[in-house]
mmCIF file of C-alpha atoms in Angstrom:
data_model
loop_
_atom_site.group_PDB
_atom_site.id
_atom_site.type_symbol
_atom_site.label_atom_id
_atom_site.label_comp_id
_atom_site.label_asym_id
_atom_site.label_seq_id
_atom_site.Cartn_x
_atom_site.Cartn_y
_atom_site.Cartn_z
ATOM 1 C CA UNK A 1 100.346 56.333 -4.714
ATOM 2 C CA UNK A 2 102.290 55.856 -8.006
ATOM 3 C CA UNK A 3 100.549 56.218 -11.337
ATOM 4 C CA UNK A 4 101.607 56.125 -14.976
ATOM 5 C CA UNK A 5 100.048 58.173 -17.642
ATOM 6 C CA UNK A 6 99.868 57.618 -21.371
ATOM 7 C CA UNK A 7 102.609 60.403 -21.960
ATOM 8 C CA UNK A 8 105.155 58.094 -20.352
ATOM 9 C CA UNK A 9 105.383 59.928 -16.886
ATOM 10 C CA UNK A 10 105.564 58.264 -13.563
ATOM 11 C CA UNK A 11 103.721 60.382 -10.862
ATOM 12 C CA UNK A 12 103.994 60.118 -7.095
ATOM 13 C CA UNK A 13 100.813 61.444 -5.343
ATOM 14 C CA UNK A 14 100.463 61.790 -1.452
ATOM 15 C CA UNK A 15 97.588 60.881 0.629
ATOM 16 C CA UNK A 16 96.148 64.388 0.282
ATOM 17 C CA UNK A 17 96.014 64.060 -3.514
ATOM 18 C CA UNK A 18 99.039 66.505 -4.044
ATOM 19 C CA UNK A 19 101.705 65.810 -6.522
ATOM 20 C CA UNK A 20 105.139 64.921 -4.907
ATOM 21 C CA UNK A 21 107.028 64.458 -8.064
ATOM 22 C CA UNK A 22 106.696 63.616 -11.734
ATOM 23 C CA UNK A 23 109.418 61.495 -13.546
ATOM 24 C CA UNK A 24 109.306 61.515 -17.457
ATOM 25 C CA UNK A 25 110.291 57.954 -18.556
ATOM 26 C CA UNK A 26 110.223 58.722 -22.250
ATOM 27 C CA UNK A 27 108.566 55.398 -23.017
ATOM 28 C CA UNK A 28 104.936 54.137 -23.296
ATOM 29 C CA UNK A 29 103.839 52.386 -20.156
ATOM 30 C CA UNK A 30 102.209 48.976 -20.150
ATOM 31 C CA UNK A 31 99.987 48.011 -17.230
ATOM 32 C CA UNK A 32 100.225 49.332 -13.787
ATOM 33 C CA UNK A 33 103.514 50.038 -11.783
ATOM 34 C CA UNK A 34 104.613 47.571 -9.023
ATOM 35 C CA UNK A 35 106.591 48.198 -5.790
ATOM 36 C CA UNK A 36 109.497 45.882 -4.756
ATOM 37 C CA UNK A 37 110.507 44.856 -1.081
ATOM 38 C CA UNK A 38 113.043 47.625 -1.040
ATOM 39 C CA UNK A 39 110.605 50.335 -2.073
ATOM 40 C CA UNK A 40 111.616 50.523 -5.804
ATOM 41 C CA UNK A 41 109.029 51.228 -8.398
ATOM 42 C CA UNK A 42 108.966 49.182 -11.595
ATOM 43 C CA UNK A 43 107.328 50.276 -14.773
ATOM 44 C CA UNK A 44 107.059 47.935 -17.936
ATOM 45 C CA UNK A 45 107.137 49.788 -21.212
ATOM 46 C CA UNK A 46 106.024 49.004 -24.829
ATOM 47 C CA UNK A 47 109.828 48.848 -25.880
ATOM 48 C CA UNK A 48 109.505 46.169 -24.563
ATOM 49 C CA UNK A 49 111.557 47.217 -21.409
ATOM 50 C CA UNK A 50 111.546 47.791 -17.713
ATOM 51 C CA UNK A 51 112.371 50.773 -15.596
ATOM 52 C CA UNK A 52 113.408 50.850 -11.930
ATOM 53 C CA UNK A 53 112.793 54.080 -10.044
ATOM 54 C CA UNK A 54 113.681 55.039 -6.551
ATOM 55 C CA UNK A 55 111.135 56.239 -4.018
ATOM 56 C CA UNK A 56 112.662 59.845 -4.429
ATOM 57 C CA UNK A 57 111.850 59.788 -8.280
ATOM 58 C CA UNK A 58 115.526 58.858 -9.318
ATOM 59 C CA UNK A 59 115.819 56.306 -12.318
ATOM 60 C CA UNK A 60 117.820 53.449 -11.138
ATOM 61 C CA UNK A 61 118.184 51.579 -14.444
ATOM 62 C CA UNK A 62 116.234 50.558 -17.524
ATOM 63 C CA UNK A 63 116.291 47.006 -18.873
ATOM 64 C CA UNK A 64 115.878 46.217 -22.636
ATOM 65 C CA UNK A 65 115.890 42.611 -23.947
ATOM 66 C CA UNK A 66 119.123 41.539 -25.679
ATOM 67 C CA UNK A 67 117.027 40.404 -28.713
ATOM 68 C CA UNK A 68 113.776 41.508 -30.340
ATOM 69 C CA UNK A 69 110.761 39.434 -29.562
ATOM 70 C CA UNK A 70 107.145 39.617 -28.470
ATOM 71 C CA UNK A 71 105.591 42.787 -27.086
ATOM 72 C CA UNK A 72 104.975 43.484 -23.543
ATOM 73 C CA UNK A 73 101.415 42.680 -22.380
ATOM 74 C CA UNK A 74 101.325 43.285 -18.643
ATOM 75 C CA UNK A 75 102.682 45.388 -15.958
ATOM 76 C CA UNK A 76 105.171 43.759 -13.653
ATOM 77 C CA UNK A 77 105.039 41.645 -10.546
ATOM 78 C CA UNK A 78 107.829 41.398 -8.064
ATOM 79 C CA UNK A 79 109.134 38.306 -5.994
ATOM 80 C CA UNK A 80 110.420 38.185 -2.392
ATOM 81 C CA UNK A 81 113.962 38.280 -3.801
ATOM 82 C CA UNK A 82 113.144 41.357 -5.877
ATOM 83 C CA UNK A 83 113.188 39.423 -9.257
ATOM 84 C CA UNK A 84 110.762 41.059 -11.653
ATOM 85 C CA UNK A 85 108.383 39.267 -13.994
ATOM 86 C CA UNK A 86 106.103 40.424 -16.771
ATOM 87 C CA UNK A 87 104.141 38.935 -19.744
ATOM 88 C CA UNK A 88 105.166 39.042 -23.291
ATOM 89 C CA UNK A 89 102.116 37.611 -25.129
ATOM 90 C CA UNK A 90 102.775 33.948 -24.584
ATOM 91 C CA UNK A 91 106.005 34.137 -22.573
ATOM 92 C CA UNK A 92 107.227 35.358 -19.173
ATOM 93 C CA UNK A 93 110.226 37.790 -18.937
ATOM 94 C CA UNK A 94 112.196 37.659 -15.758
ATOM 95 C CA UNK A 95 114.626 40.507 -14.755
ATOM 96 C CA UNK A 96 117.233 40.394 -12.046
ATOM 97 C CA UNK A 97 117.084 43.225 -9.232
ATOM 98 C CA UNK A 98 120.086 44.833 -10.826
ATOM 99 C CA UNK A 99 118.356 45.226 -14.261
ATOM 100 C CA UNK A 100 120.124 42.320 -15.936
ATOM 101 C CA UNK A 101 118.154 39.687 -17.851
ATOM 102 C CA UNK A 102 117.370 36.561 -15.856
ATOM 103 C CA UNK A 103 115.510 34.666 -18.429
ATOM 104 C CA UNK A 104 112.734 34.665 -21.062
ATOM 105 C CA UNK A 105 110.550 31.624 -21.041
ATOM 106 C CA UNK A 106 109.477 29.339 -23.896
ATOM 107 C CA UNK A 107 105.935 29.967 -25.200
ATOM 108 C CA UNK A 108 103.012 28.713 -23.351
ATOM 109 C CA UNK A 109 99.524 28.198 -24.950
ATOM 110 C CA UNK A 110 97.388 31.302 -25.395
ATOM 111 C CA UNK A 111 97.770 35.076 -25.738
ATOM 112 C CA UNK A 112 97.812 36.727 -22.291
ATOM 113 C CA UNK A 113 97.094 40.470 -21.502
ATOM 114 C CA UNK A 114 97.644 39.911 -17.874
ATOM 115 C CA UNK A 115 100.438 39.619 -15.398
ATOM 116 C CA UNK A 116 101.947 36.333 -14.451
ATOM 117 C CA UNK A 117 101.212 34.991 -11.020
ATOM 118 C CA UNK A 118 103.728 33.626 -8.440
ATOM 119 C CA UNK A 119 103.277 30.507 -6.314
ATOM 120 C CA UNK A 120 103.102 30.899 -2.512
ATOM 121 C CA UNK A 121 106.801 29.550 -2.191
ATOM 122 C CA UNK A 122 107.992 31.707 -5.154
ATOM 123 C CA UNK A 123 109.204 28.462 -6.762
ATOM 124 C CA UNK A 124 106.889 28.739 -9.715
ATOM 125 C CA UNK A 125 105.315 31.499 -11.918
ATOM 126 C CA UNK A 126 102.129 30.857 -13.753
ATOM 127 C CA UNK A 127 100.943 32.251 -17.129
ATOM 128 C CA UNK A 128 97.625 30.727 -18.383
ATOM 129 C CA UNK A 129 98.153 26.955 -17.968
ATOM 130 C CA UNK A 130 101.904 27.344 -18.099
ATOM 131 C CA UNK A 131 103.909 26.611 -14.910
ATOM 132 C CA UNK A 132 107.543 27.933 -15.093
ATOM 133 C CA UNK A 133 110.546 27.521 -12.701
ATOM 134 C CA UNK A 134 111.452 30.915 -11.250
ATOM 135 C CA UNK A 135 115.099 29.565 -11.211
ATOM 136 C CA UNK A 136 115.509 29.225 -15.023
ATOM 137 C CA UNK A 137 112.105 29.732 -16.635
ATOM 138 C CA UNK A 138 111.961 25.950 -17.537
ATOM 139 C CA UNK A 139 108.345 24.672 -18.140
ATOM 140 C CA UNK A 140 107.079 22.252 -15.396
ATOM 141 C CA UNK A 141 104.708 19.648 -16.441
ATOM 142 C CA UNK A 142 102.129 19.554 -13.550
ATOM 143 C CA UNK A 143 99.990 16.798 -15.196
ATOM 144 C CA UNK A 144 96.736 18.328 -14.082
ATOM 145 C CA UNK A 145 93.456 16.566 -14.989
ATOM 146 C CA UNK A 146 92.203 19.078 -17.554
ATOM 147 C CA UNK A 147 89.261 17.817 -19.356
ATOM 148 C CA UNK A 148 88.157 18.750 -22.902
ATOM 149 C CA UNK A 149 85.163 20.683 -21.468
ATOM 150 C CA UNK A 150 87.629 22.743 -19.365
ATOM 151 C CA UNK A 151 89.623 23.889 -22.394
ATOM 152 C CA UNK A 152 86.599 25.839 -23.654
ATOM 153 C CA UNK A 153 86.253 27.833 -20.365
ATOM 154 C CA UNK A 154 89.421 29.824 -20.368
ATOM 155 C CA UNK A 155 91.435 27.578 -17.798
ATOM 156 C CA UNK A 156 94.386 29.104 -16.015
ATOM 157 C CA UNK A 157 96.527 28.457 -12.982
ATOM 158 C CA UNK A 158 96.012 30.898 -10.011
ATOM 159 C CA UNK A 159 96.873 31.426 -6.476
ATOM 160 C CA UNK A 160 94.185 32.100 -3.973
ATOM 161 C CA UNK A 161 94.293 34.780 -1.305
ATOM 162 C CA UNK A 162 94.380 31.758 1.147
ATOM 163 C CA UNK A 163 97.836 30.868 -0.318
ATOM 164 C CA UNK A 164 96.842 27.768 -2.151
ATOM 165 C CA UNK A 165 97.228 26.581 -5.728
ATOM 166 C CA UNK A 166 94.254 26.434 -8.096
ATOM 167 C CA UNK A 167 93.188 25.655 -11.549
ATOM 168 C CA UNK A 168 90.301 27.978 -12.397
ATOM 169 C CA UNK A 169 88.189 26.938 -15.316
ATOM 170 C CA UNK A 170 84.827 28.707 -15.934
ATOM 171 C CA UNK A 171 82.677 28.119 -12.838
ATOM 172 C CA UNK A 172 84.966 25.416 -11.322
ATOM 173 C CA UNK A 173 88.137 25.681 -9.154
ATOM 174 C CA UNK A 174 90.333 22.673 -8.576
ATOM 175 C CA UNK A 175 92.611 23.023 -5.488
ATOM 176 C CA UNK A 176 95.999 21.223 -5.807
ATOM 177 C CA UNK A 177 99.419 20.674 -4.290
ATOM 178 C CA UNK A 178 102.671 19.700 -5.824
ATOM 179 C CA UNK A 179 103.754 16.171 -4.657
ATOM 180 C CA UNK A 180 106.853 14.522 -6.119
ATOM 181 C CA UNK A 181 106.711 16.906 -9.163
ATOM 182 C CA UNK A 182 103.106 16.193 -9.887
ATOM 183 C CA UNK A 183 99.961 18.185 -9.113
ATOM 184 C CA UNK A 184 97.562 16.305 -6.852
ATOM 185 C CA UNK A 185 94.038 17.575 -6.716
ATOM 186 C CA UNK A 186 92.562 17.811 -3.110
ATOM 187 C CA UNK A 187 89.277 19.682 -3.681
ATOM 188 C CA UNK A 188 86.878 20.675 -6.289
ATOM 189 C CA UNK A 189 84.403 23.601 -6.030
ATOM 190 C CA UNK A 190 81.679 24.229 -8.695
ATOM 191 C CA UNK A 191 78.830 26.516 -8.976
ATOM 192 C CA UNK A 192 75.865 24.680 -10.371
ATOM 193 C CA UNK A 193 74.425 27.511 -12.473
ATOM 194 C CA UNK A 194 71.199 25.594 -13.166
ATOM 195 C CA UNK A 195 68.926 27.434 -15.644
ATOM 196 C CA UNK A 196 70.840 30.692 -15.330
ATOM 197 C CA UNK A 197 72.171 32.229 -18.622
ATOM 198 C CA UNK A 198 75.764 32.546 -17.354
ATOM 199 C CA UNK A 199 78.731 32.901 -19.524
ATOM 200 C CA UNK A 200 82.423 32.190 -18.891
ATOM 201 C CA UNK A 201 83.384 34.684 -15.993
ATOM 202 C CA UNK A 202 85.568 37.719 -16.736
ATOM 203 C CA UNK A 203 87.679 36.752 -13.688
ATOM 204 C CA UNK A 204 87.663 34.434 -10.762
ATOM 205 C CA UNK A 205 89.604 33.533 -7.707
ATOM 206 C CA UNK A 206 89.653 32.268 -4.116
ATOM 207 C CA UNK A 207 89.273 34.469 -1.077
ATOM 208 C CA UNK A 208 91.344 34.363 2.097
ATOM 209 C CA UNK A 209 88.368 32.624 3.879
ATOM 210 C CA UNK A 210 88.279 29.818 1.092
ATOM 211 C CA UNK A 211 85.271 31.199 -0.932
ATOM 212 C CA UNK A 212 85.426 30.918 -4.690
ATOM 213 C CA UNK A 213 84.307 34.107 -6.418
ATOM 214 C CA UNK A 214 83.186 34.549 -9.886
ATOM 215 C CA UNK A 215 83.006 37.959 -11.593
ATOM 216 C CA UNK A 216 80.978 38.811 -14.764
ATOM 217 C CA UNK A 217 81.633 42.220 -16.242
ATOM 218 C CA UNK A 218 81.152 41.721 -20.031
ATOM 219 C CA UNK A 219 79.422 44.335 -22.223
ATOM 220 C CA UNK A 220 76.577 41.996 -23.168
ATOM 221 C CA UNK A 221 75.470 41.219 -19.589
ATOM 222 C CA UNK A 222 74.855 42.894 -16.307
ATOM 223 C CA UNK A 223 77.568 42.923 -13.703
ATOM 224 C CA UNK A 224 77.471 39.994 -11.415
ATOM 225 C CA UNK A 225 79.633 38.406 -8.656
ATOM 226 C CA UNK A 226 78.780 34.930 -7.191
ATOM 227 C CA UNK A 227 80.360 33.650 -4.127
ATOM 228 C CA UNK A 228 80.537 29.766 -3.540
ATOM 229 C CA UNK A 229 81.783 27.999 -0.453
ATOM 230 C CA UNK A 230 84.342 25.056 -0.224
ATOM 231 C CA UNK A 231 81.423 22.577 -0.507
ATOM 232 C CA UNK A 232 80.180 24.122 -3.762
ATOM 233 C CA UNK A 233 77.137 25.848 -1.914
ATOM 234 C CA UNK A 234 76.124 29.308 -3.289
ATOM 235 C CA UNK A 235 76.569 31.894 -0.572
ATOM 236 C CA UNK A 236 75.255 34.909 -2.609
ATOM 237 C CA UNK A 237 74.792 36.026 -6.155
ATOM 238 C CA UNK A 238 74.913 39.733 -6.521
ATOM 239 C CA UNK A 239 73.928 41.556 -9.688
ATOM 240 C CA UNK A 240 73.742 45.278 -10.845
ATOM 241 C CA UNK A 241 72.267 46.838 -13.865
ATOM 242 C CA UNK A 242 75.716 48.038 -15.180
ATOM 243 C CA UNK A 243 77.490 46.595 -18.225
ATOM 244 C CA UNK A 244 81.194 46.504 -19.251
ATOM 245 C CA UNK A 245 82.764 46.772 -15.800
ATOM 246 C CA UNK A 246 86.134 45.973 -14.295
ATOM 247 C CA UNK A 247 86.826 44.246 -10.956
ATOM 248 C CA UNK A 248 89.249 46.558 -9.001
ATOM 249 C CA UNK A 249 89.505 44.577 -5.849
ATOM 250 C CA UNK A 250 88.052 42.548 -3.165
ATOM 251 C CA UNK A 251 88.688 43.411 0.622
ATOM 252 C CA UNK A 252 89.399 41.106 3.566
ATOM 253 C CA UNK A 253 85.726 41.244 4.428
ATOM 254 C CA UNK A 254 84.663 39.884 0.992
ATOM 255 C CA UNK A 255 83.301 43.232 -0.300
ATOM 256 C CA UNK A 256 84.045 43.654 -4.029
ATOM 257 C CA UNK A 257 84.555 46.919 -5.891
ATOM 258 C CA UNK A 258 83.867 47.214 -9.576
ATOM 259 C CA UNK A 259 83.803 50.194 -11.950
ATOM 260 C CA UNK A 260 82.461 51.019 -15.401
ATOM 261 C CA UNK A 261 84.964 50.897 -18.328
ATOM 262 C CA UNK A 262 82.936 53.055 -20.621
ATOM 263 C CA UNK A 263 80.812 56.245 -20.161
ATOM 264 C CA UNK A 264 80.909 58.263 -16.912
ATOM 265 C CA UNK A 265 83.252 56.937 -14.231
ATOM 266 C CA UNK A 266 81.078 54.948 -11.820
ATOM 267 C CA UNK A 267 81.846 52.535 -9.066
ATOM 268 C CA UNK A 268 79.847 50.158 -6.967
ATOM 269 C CA UNK A 269 80.618 48.101 -3.856
ATOM 270 C CA UNK A 270 79.116 44.580 -3.767
ATOM 271 C CA UNK A 271 78.428 43.761 -0.059
ATOM 272 C CA UNK A 272 78.901 40.084 0.499
ATOM 273 C CA UNK A 273 77.245 40.122 3.818
ATOM 274 C CA UNK A 274 74.008 41.493 2.639
ATOM 275 C CA UNK A 275 74.121 40.086 -0.929
ATOM 276 C CA UNK A 276 73.305 43.421 -2.430
ATOM 277 C CA UNK A 277 74.955 46.667 -3.883
ATOM 278 C CA UNK A 278 76.439 48.478 -0.795
ATOM 279 C CA UNK A 279 76.991 51.850 -2.572
ATOM 280 C CA UNK A 280 76.839 53.211 -6.078
ATOM 281 C CA UNK A 281 78.792 56.330 -6.894
ATOM 282 C CA UNK A 282 79.310 58.338 -10.154
ATOM 283 C CA UNK A 283 82.371 60.465 -10.175
ATOM 284 C CA UNK A 284 81.850 64.288 -10.962
ATOM 285 C CA UNK A 285 84.414 64.043 -13.904
ATOM 286 C CA UNK A 286 86.058 61.419 -15.932
ATOM 287 C CA UNK A 287 85.111 58.915 -18.582
ATOM 288 C CA UNK A 288 85.847 55.187 -18.441
ATOM 289 C CA UNK A 289 87.695 53.779 -15.465
ATOM 290 C CA UNK A 290 91.116 52.684 -16.778
ATOM 291 C CA UNK A 291 92.347 50.901 -13.636
ATOM 292 C CA UNK A 292 92.291 51.002 -9.855
ATOM 293 C CA UNK A 293 93.797 49.669 -6.714
ATOM 294 C CA UNK A 294 92.414 48.845 -3.280
ATOM 295 C CA UNK A 295 94.194 49.862 -0.085
ATOM 296 C CA UNK A 296 93.290 49.900 3.517
ATOM 297 C CA UNK A 297 90.292 52.229 3.800
ATOM 298 C CA UNK A 298 90.776 53.627 0.297
ATOM 299 C CA UNK A 299 89.787 52.783 -3.256
ATOM 300 C CA UNK A 300 91.843 54.504 -5.927
ATOM 301 C CA UNK A 301 90.428 54.744 -9.509
ATOM 302 C CA UNK A 302 91.966 56.345 -12.577
ATOM 303 C CA UNK A 303 89.966 57.368 -15.612
ATOM 304 C CA UNK A 304 90.897 57.125 -19.314
ATOM 305 C CA UNK A 305 90.844 60.861 -19.683
ATOM 306 C CA UNK A 306 93.179 61.719 -16.888
ATOM 307 C CA UNK A 307 91.278 61.883 -13.527
ATOM 308 C CA UNK A 308 92.587 60.144 -10.326
ATOM 309 C CA UNK A 309 90.002 59.521 -7.486
ATOM 310 C CA UNK A 310 90.502 58.305 -3.846
ATOM 311 C CA UNK A 311 87.350 57.063 -2.408
ATOM 312 C CA UNK A 312 86.976 56.325 1.307
ATOM 313 C CA UNK A 313 84.559 56.106 4.236
ATOM 314 C CA UNK A 314 84.169 59.735 4.323
#
């Protein structure tokens, strides 16, 4: 497990929770690290910059942009060809596997504090509603049918766990495919919220088995995840009396894992099969879950005051 801390160190921790090595990077990290196809670890920093570290803790290179510009606002993602991408407020920065600059995109609409997203074929990279060519960073006009109503619900381009393209907008998902350079919508999924007092979701996506999920974790409402099938029918709507939460991950069975961002470190499992909270655990130490990752049989969570936990079946 690779973790960065606010001091600018990259830590490698084994399956028993023991520290294998610590590499001082000398920079303030942004977001979570990413691992490339060759096992290299990539860390974005506030420089803005990007460091590549080998699996044994050796620094391979550090990239810094040729000219000053927007700050880094996300950790990295890595393509199949080992090209690295990260967000810079309203742009995407692409870096070659050898640490040289590939391109910096033109601005897209909005301010984005999240990583970009790669298309299933790795031909496009998405940030908000911006679609960019991975070859040169040029904007691609998808000509999606975005209504005025959608513009008020935080629309963004996404890729489902089923490997398909989507436009996510509030409680609606439009599935599309690129045909002759234009996006063609093939399906629309919508949750009819009826009289429920539902706000714009904190996050949303499509599961591997084609369900749309909507996560609500704001400070002014209780935590909630709704699951809607491909025919816009509500499967389950799970709620817990916990506010200000972050979604850490969703496993292949559809169970979701969310944790508190403030107060004592606390995590819950939302069990899709039963439509209820599966388990609810408060950690013995730690305040505010800063981040997490879901692996096979393990849920890793880190707290804002320096604790790292591995949760599992045991």
